[in-house]
N, CA and C atoms as an extended XYZ file, in Angstrom:
459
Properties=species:S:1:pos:R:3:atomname:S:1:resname:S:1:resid:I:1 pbc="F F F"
N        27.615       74.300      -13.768 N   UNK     1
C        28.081       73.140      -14.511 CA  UNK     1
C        28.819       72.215      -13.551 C   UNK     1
N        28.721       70.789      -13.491 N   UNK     2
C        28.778       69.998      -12.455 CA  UNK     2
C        30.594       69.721      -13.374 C   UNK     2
N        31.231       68.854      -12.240 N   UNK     3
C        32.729       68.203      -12.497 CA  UNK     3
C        32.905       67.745      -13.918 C   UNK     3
N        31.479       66.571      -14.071 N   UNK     4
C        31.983       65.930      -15.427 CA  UNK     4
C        31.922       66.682      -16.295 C   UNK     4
N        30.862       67.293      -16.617 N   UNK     5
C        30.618       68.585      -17.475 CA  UNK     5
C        32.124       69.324      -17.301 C   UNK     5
N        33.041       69.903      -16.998 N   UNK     6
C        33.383       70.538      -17.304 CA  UNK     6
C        35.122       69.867      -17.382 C   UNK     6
N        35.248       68.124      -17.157 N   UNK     7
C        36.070       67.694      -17.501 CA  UNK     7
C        35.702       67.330      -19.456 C   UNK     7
N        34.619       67.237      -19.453 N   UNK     8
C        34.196       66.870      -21.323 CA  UNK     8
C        34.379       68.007      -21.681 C   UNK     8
N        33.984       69.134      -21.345 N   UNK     9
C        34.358       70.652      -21.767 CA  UNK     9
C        35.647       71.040      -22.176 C   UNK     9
N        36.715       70.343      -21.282 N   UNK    10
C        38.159       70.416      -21.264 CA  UNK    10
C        38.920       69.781      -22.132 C   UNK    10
N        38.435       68.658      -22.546 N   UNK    11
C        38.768       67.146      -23.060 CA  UNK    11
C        38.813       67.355      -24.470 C   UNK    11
N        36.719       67.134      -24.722 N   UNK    12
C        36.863       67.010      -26.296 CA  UNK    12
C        36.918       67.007      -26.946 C   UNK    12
N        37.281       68.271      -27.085 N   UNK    13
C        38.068       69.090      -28.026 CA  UNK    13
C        39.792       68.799      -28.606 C   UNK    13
N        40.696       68.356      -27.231 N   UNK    14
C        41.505       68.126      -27.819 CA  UNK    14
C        41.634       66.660      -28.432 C   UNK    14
N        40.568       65.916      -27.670 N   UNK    15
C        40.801       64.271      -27.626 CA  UNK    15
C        40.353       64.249      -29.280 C   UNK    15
N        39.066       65.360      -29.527 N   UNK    16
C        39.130       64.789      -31.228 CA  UNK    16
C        39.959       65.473      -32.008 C   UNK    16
N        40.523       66.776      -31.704 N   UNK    17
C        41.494       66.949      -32.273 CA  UNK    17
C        42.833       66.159      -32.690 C   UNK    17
N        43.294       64.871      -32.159 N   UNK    18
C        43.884       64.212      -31.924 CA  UNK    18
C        43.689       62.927      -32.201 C   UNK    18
N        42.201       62.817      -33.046 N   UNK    19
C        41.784       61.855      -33.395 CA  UNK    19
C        40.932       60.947      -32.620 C   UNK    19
N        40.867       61.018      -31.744 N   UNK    20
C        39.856       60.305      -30.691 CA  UNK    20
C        38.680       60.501      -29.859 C   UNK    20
N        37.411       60.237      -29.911 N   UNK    21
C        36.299       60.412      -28.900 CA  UNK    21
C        36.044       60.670      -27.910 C   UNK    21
N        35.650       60.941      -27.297 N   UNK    22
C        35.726       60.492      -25.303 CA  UNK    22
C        34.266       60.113      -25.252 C   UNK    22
N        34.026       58.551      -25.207 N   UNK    23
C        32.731       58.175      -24.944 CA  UNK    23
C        32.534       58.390      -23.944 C   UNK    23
N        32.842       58.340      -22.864 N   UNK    24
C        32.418       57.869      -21.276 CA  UNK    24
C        33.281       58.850      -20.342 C   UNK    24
N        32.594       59.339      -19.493 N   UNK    25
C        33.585       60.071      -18.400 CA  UNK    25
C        32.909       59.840      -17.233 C   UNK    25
N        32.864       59.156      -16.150 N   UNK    26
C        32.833       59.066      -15.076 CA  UNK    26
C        33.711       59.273      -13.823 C   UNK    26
N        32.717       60.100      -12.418 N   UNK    27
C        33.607       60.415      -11.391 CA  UNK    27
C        32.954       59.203      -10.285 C   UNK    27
N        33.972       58.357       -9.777 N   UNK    28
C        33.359       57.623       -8.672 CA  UNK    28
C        34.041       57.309       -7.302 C   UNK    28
N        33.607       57.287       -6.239 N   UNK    29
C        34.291       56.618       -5.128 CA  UNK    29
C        34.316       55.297       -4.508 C   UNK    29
N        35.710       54.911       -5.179 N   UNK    30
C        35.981       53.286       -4.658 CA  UNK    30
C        36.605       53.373       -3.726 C   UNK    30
N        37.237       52.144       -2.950 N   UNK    31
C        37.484       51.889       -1.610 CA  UNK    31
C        39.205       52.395       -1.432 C   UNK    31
N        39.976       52.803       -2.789 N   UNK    32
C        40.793       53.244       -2.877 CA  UNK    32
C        40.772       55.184       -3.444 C   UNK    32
N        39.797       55.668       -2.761 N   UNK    33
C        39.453       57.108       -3.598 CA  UNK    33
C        38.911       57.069       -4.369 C   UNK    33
N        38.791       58.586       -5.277 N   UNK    34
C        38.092       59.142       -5.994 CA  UNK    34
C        38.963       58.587       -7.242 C   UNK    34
N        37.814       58.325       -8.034 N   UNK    35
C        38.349       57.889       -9.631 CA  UNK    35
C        38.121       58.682      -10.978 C   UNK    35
N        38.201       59.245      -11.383 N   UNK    36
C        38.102       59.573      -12.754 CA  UNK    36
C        38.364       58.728      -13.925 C   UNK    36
N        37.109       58.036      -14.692 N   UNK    37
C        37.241       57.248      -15.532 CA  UNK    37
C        37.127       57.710      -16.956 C   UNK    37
N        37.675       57.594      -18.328 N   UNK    38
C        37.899       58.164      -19.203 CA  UNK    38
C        37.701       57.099      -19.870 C   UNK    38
N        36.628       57.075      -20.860 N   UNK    39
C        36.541       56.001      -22.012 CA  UNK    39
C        36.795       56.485      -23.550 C   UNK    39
N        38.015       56.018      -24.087 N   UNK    40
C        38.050       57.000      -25.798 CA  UNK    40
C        37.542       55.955      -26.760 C   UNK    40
N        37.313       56.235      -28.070 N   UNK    41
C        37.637       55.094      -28.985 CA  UNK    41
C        38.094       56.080      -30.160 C   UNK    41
N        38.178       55.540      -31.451 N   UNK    42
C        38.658       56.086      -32.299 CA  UNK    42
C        38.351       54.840      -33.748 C   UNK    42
N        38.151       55.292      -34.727 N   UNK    43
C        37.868       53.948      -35.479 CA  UNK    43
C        39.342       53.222      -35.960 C   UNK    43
N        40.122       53.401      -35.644 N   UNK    44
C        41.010       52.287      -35.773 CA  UNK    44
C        41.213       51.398      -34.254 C   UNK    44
N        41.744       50.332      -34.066 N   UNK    45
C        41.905       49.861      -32.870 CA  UNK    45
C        42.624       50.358      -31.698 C   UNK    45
N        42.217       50.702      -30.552 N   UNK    46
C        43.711       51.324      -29.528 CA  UNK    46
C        44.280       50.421      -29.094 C   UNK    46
N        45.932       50.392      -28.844 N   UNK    47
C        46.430       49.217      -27.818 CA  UNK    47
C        47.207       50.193      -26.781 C   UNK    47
N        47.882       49.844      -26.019 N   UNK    48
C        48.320       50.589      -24.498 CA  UNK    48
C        49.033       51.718      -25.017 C   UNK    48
N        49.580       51.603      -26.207 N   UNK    49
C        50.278       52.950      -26.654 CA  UNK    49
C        49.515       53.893      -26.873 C   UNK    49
N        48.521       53.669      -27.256 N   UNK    50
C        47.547       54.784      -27.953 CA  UNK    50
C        46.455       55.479      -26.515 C   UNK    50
N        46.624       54.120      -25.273 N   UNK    51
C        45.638       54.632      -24.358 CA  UNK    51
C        47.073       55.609      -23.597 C   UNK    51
N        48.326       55.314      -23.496 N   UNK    52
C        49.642       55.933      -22.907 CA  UNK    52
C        49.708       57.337      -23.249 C   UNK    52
N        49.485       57.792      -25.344 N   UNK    53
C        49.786       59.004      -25.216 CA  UNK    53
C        48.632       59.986      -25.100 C   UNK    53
N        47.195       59.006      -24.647 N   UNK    54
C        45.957       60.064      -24.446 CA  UNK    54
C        46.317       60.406      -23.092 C   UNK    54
N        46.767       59.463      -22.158 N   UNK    55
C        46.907       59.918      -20.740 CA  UNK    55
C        47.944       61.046      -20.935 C   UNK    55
N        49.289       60.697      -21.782 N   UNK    56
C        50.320       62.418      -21.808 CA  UNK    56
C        49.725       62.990      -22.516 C   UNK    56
N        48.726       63.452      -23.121 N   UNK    57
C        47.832       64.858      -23.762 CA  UNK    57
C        47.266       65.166      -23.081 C   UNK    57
N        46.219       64.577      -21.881 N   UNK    58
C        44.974       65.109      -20.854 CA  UNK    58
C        45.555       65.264      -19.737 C   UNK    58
N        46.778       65.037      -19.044 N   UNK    59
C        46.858       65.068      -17.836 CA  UNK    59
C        47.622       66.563      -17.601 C   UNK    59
N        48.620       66.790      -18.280 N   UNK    60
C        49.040       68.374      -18.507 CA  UNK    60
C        47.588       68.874      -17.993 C   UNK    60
N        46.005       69.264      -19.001 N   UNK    61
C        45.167       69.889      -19.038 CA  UNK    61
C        44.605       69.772      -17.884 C   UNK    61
N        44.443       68.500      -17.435 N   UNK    62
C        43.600       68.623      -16.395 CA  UNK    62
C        44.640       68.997      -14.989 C   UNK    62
N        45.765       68.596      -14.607 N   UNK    63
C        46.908       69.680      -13.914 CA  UNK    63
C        46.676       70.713      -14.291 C   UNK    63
N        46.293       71.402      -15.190 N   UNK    64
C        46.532       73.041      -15.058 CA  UNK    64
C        44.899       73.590      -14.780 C   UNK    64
N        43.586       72.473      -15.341 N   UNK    65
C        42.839       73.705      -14.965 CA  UNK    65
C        42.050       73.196      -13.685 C   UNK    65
N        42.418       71.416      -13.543 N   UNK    66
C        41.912       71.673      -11.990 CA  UNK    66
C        40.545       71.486      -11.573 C   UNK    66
N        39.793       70.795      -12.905 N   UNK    67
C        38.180       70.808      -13.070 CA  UNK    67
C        37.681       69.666      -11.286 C   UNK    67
N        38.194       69.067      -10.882 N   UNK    68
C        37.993       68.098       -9.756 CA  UNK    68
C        38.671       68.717       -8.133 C   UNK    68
N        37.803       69.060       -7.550 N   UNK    69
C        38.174       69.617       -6.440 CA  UNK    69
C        38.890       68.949       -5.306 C   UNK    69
N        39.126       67.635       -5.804 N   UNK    70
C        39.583       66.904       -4.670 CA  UNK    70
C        40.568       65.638       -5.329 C   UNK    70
N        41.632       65.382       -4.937 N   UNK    71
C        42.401       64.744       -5.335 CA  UNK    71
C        41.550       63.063       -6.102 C   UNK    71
N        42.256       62.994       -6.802 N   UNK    72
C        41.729       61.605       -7.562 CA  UNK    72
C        42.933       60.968       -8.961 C   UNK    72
N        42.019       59.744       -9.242 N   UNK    73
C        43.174       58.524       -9.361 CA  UNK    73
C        42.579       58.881      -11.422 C   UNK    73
N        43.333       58.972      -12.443 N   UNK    74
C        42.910       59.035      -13.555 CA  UNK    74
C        43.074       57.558      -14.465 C   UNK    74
N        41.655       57.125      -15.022 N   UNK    75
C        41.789       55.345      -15.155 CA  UNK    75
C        41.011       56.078      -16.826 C   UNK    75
N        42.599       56.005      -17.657 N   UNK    76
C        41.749       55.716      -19.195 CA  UNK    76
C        41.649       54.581      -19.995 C   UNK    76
N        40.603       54.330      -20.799 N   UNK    77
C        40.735       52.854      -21.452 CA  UNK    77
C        39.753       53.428      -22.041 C   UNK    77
N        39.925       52.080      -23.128 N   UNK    78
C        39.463       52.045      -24.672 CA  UNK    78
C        37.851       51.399      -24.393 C   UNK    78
N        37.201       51.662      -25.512 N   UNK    79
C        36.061       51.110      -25.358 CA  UNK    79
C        36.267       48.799      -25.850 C   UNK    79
N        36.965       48.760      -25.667 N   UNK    80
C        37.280       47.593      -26.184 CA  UNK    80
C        37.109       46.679      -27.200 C   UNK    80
N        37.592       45.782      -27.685 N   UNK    81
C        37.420       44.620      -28.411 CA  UNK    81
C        35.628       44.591      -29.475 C   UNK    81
N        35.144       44.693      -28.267 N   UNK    82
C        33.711       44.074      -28.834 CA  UNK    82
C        33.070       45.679      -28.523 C   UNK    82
N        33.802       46.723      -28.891 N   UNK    83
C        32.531       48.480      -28.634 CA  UNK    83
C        31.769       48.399      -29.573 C   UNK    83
N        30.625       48.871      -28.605 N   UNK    84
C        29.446       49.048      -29.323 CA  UNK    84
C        29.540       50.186      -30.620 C   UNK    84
N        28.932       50.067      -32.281 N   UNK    85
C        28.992       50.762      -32.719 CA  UNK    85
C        28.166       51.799      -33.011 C   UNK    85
N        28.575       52.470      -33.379 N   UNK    86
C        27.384       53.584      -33.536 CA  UNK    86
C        26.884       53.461      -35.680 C   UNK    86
N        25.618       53.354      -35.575 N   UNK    87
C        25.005       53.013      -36.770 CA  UNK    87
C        24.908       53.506      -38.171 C   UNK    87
N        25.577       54.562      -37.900 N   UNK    88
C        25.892       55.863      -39.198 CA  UNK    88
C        27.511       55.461      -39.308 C   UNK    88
N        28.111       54.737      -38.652 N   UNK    89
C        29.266       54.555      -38.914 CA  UNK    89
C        29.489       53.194      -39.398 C   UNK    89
N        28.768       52.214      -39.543 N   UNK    90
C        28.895       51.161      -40.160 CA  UNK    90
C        29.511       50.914      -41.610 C   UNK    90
N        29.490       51.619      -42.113 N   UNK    91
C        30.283       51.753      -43.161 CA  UNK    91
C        31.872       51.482      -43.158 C   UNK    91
N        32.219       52.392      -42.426 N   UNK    92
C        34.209       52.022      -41.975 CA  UNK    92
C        34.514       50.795      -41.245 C   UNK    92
N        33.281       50.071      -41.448 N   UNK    93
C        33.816       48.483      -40.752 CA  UNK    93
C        32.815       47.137      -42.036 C   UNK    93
N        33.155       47.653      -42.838 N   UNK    94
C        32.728       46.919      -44.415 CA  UNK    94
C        34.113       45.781      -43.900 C   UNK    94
N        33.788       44.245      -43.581 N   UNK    95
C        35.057       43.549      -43.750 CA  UNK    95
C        35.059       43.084      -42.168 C   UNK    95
N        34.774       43.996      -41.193 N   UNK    96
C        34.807       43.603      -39.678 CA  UNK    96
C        33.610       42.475      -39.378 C   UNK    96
N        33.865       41.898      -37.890 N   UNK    97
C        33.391       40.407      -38.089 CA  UNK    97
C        32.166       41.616      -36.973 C   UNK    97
N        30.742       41.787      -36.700 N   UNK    98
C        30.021       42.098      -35.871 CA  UNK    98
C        28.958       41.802      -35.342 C   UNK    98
N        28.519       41.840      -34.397 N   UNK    99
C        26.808       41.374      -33.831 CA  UNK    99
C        26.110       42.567      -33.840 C   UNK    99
N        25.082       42.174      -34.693 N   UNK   100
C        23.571       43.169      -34.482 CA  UNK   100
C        22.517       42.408      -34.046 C   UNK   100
N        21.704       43.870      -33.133 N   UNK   101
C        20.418       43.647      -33.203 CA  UNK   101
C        19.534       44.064      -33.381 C   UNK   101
N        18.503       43.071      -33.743 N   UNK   102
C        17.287       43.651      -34.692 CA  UNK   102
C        16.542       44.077      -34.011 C   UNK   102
N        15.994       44.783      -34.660 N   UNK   103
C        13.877       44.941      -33.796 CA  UNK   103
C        13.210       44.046      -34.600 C   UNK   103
N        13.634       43.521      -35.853 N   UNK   104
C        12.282       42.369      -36.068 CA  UNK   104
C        12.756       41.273      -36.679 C   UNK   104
N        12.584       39.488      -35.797 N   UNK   105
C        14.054       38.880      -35.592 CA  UNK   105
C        14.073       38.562      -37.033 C   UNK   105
N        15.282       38.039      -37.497 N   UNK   106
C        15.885       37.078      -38.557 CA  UNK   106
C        14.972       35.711      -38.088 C   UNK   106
N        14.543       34.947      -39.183 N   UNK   107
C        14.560       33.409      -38.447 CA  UNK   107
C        14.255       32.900      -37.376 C   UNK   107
N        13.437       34.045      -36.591 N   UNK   108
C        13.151       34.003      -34.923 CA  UNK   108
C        14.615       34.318      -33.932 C   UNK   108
N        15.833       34.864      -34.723 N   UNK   109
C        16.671       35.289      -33.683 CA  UNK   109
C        16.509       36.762      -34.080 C   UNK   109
N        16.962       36.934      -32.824 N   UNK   110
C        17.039       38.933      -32.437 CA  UNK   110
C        18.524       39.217      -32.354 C   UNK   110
N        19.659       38.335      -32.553 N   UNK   111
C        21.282       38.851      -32.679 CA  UNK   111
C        21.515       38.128      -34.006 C   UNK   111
N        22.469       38.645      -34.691 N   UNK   112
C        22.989       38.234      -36.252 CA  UNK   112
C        24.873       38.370      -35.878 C   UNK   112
N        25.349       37.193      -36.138 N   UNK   113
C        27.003       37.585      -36.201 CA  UNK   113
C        27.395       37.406      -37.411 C   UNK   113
N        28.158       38.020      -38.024 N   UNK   114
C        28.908       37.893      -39.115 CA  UNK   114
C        29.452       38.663      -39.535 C   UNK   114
N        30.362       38.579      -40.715 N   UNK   115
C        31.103       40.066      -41.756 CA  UNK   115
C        30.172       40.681      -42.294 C   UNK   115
N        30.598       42.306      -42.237 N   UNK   116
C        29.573       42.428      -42.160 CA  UNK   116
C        30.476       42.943      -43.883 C   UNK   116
N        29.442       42.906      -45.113 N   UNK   117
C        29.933       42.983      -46.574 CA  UNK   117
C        29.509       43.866      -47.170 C   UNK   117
N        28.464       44.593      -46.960 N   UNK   118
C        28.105       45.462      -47.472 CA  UNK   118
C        27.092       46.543      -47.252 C   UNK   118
N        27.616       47.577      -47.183 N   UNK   119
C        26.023       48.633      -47.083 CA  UNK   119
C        25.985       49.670      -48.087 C   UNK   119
N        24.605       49.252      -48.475 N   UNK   120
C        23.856       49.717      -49.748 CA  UNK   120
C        22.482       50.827      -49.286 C   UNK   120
N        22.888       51.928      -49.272 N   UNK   121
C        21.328       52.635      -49.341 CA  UNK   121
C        20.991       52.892      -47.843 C   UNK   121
N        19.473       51.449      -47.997 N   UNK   122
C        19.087       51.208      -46.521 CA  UNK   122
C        19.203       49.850      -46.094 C   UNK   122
N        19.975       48.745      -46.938 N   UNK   123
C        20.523       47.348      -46.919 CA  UNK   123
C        21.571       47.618      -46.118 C   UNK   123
N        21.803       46.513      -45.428 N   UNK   124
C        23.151       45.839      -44.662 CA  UNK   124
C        22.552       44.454      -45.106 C   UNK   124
N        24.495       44.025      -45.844 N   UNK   125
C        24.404       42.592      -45.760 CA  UNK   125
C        25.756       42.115      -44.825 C   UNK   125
N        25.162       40.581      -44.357 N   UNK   126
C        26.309       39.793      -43.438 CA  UNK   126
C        26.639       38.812      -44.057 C   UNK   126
N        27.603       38.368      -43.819 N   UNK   127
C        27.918       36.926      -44.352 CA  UNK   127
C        28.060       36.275      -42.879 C   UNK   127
N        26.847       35.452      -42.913 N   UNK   128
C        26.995       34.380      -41.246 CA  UNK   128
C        27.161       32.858      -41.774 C   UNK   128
N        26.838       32.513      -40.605 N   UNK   129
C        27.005       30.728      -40.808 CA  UNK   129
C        25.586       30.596      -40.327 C   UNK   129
N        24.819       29.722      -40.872 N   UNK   130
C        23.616       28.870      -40.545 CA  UNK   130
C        23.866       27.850      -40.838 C   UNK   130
N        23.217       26.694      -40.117 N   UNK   131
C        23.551       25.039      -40.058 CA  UNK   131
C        25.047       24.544      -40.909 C   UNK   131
N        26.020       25.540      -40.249 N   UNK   132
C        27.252       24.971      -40.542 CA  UNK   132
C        27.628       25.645      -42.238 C   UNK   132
N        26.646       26.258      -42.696 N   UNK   133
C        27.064       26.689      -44.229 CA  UNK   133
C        27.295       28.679      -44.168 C   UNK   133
N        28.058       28.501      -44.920 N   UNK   134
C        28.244       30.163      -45.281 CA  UNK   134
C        26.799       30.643      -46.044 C   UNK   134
N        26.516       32.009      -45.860 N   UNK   135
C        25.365       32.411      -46.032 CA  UNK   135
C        25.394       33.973      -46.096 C   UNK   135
N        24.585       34.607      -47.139 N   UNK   136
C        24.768       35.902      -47.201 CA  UNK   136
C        23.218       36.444      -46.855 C   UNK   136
N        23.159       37.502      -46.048 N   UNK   137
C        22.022       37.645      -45.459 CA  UNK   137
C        21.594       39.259      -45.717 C   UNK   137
N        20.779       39.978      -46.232 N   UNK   138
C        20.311       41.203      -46.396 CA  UNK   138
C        19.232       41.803      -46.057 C   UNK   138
N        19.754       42.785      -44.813 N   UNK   139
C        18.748       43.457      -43.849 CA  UNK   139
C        18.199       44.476      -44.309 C   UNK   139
N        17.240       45.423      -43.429 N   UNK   140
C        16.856       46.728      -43.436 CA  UNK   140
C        17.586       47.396      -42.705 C   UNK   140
N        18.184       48.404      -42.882 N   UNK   141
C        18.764       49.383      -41.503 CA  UNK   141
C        17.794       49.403      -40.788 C   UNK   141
N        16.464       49.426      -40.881 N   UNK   142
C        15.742       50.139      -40.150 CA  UNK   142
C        15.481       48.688      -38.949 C   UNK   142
N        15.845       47.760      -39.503 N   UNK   143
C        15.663       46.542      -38.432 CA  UNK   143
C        16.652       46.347      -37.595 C   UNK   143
N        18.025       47.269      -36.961 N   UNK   144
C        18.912       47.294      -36.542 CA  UNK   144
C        18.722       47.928      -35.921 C   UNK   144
N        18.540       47.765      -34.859 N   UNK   145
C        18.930       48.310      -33.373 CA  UNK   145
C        20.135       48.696      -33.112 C   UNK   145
N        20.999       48.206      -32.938 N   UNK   146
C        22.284       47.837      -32.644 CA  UNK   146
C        23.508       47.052      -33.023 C   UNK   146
N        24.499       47.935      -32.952 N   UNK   147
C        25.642       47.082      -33.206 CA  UNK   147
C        27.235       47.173      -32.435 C   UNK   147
N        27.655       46.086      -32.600 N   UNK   148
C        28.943       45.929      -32.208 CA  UNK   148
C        30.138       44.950      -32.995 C   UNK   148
N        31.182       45.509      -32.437 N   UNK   149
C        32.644       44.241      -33.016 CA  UNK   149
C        32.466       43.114      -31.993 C   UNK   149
N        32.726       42.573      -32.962 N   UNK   150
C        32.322       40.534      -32.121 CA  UNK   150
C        33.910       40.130      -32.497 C   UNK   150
N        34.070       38.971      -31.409 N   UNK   151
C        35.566       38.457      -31.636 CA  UNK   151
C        35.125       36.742      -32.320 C   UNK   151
N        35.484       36.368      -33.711 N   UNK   152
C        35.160       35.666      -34.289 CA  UNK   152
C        35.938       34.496      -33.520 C   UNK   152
N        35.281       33.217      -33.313 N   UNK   153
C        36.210       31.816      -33.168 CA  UNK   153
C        36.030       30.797      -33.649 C   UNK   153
């Protein structure tokens, strides 16, 4: 079992115990050393407090068991602002402003922004703007590719 493997081994267990994910774990060498990168999310928002007490829960663990053979720099952060969501979870963001994309376009576009208002079944509806008017729009799940939190302006 290679480094990262057995830093996720170590991790995510407590990180969801604790309420949080560990999307991303990367080991890399920048011009300042070895890095260990840690990506969490959690469905409420993180701000520096929440990335502060994941670093005092993991760093005890990883001090004691030592998974990285060679000294390195520990860089955690949130999946941010605009993380990508995962599609079975769309539901706990009924009200959030987001961009999807389709596999078969809207109107000839392949991205949709808006609130997103409702999911029904195998419906998702948005409320977007087209030519300046509010508009309620009702998809297929199955035409969703993808999604994310969009920062509305």
């Amino acid at each position: 079992m290679g480094q990262i493997e057995n830093v996720r081994k170590l991790l995510e267990p407590v990180l969801e115990k604790e309420g949080y994910e560990l999307t991303d774990c990367n080991l890399y060498r920048g011009k300042d050393g070895l890095t260990l990168e840690l990506v969490v999310d959690r469905d409420t928002p993180i701000d520096l407090e929440a990335i502060v007490k994941v670093s005092d829960i993991i760093n005890p663990i990883l001090d004691k068991e030592d998974p990285i053979s060679e000294a390195y720099m520990l860089d955690v952060s949130s999946a941010g602002s605009e993380k990508p969501l995962k599609l079975e979870k769309l539901p706990k963001y009924v009200g959030e402003y987001i961009n999807i994309h389709l596999i078969n376009p809207y109107k000839g576009e392949n991205y949709l922004e808006g609130d997103l208002l409702e999911i029904a079944d195998e419906e998702i509806t948005l409320g977007i703007k087209e030519k300046g008017r509010n508009k309620k729009v009702t998809l297929t799940r199955q035409d969703v590719d993808k999604a994310r939190l969009a920062i509305k302006f």
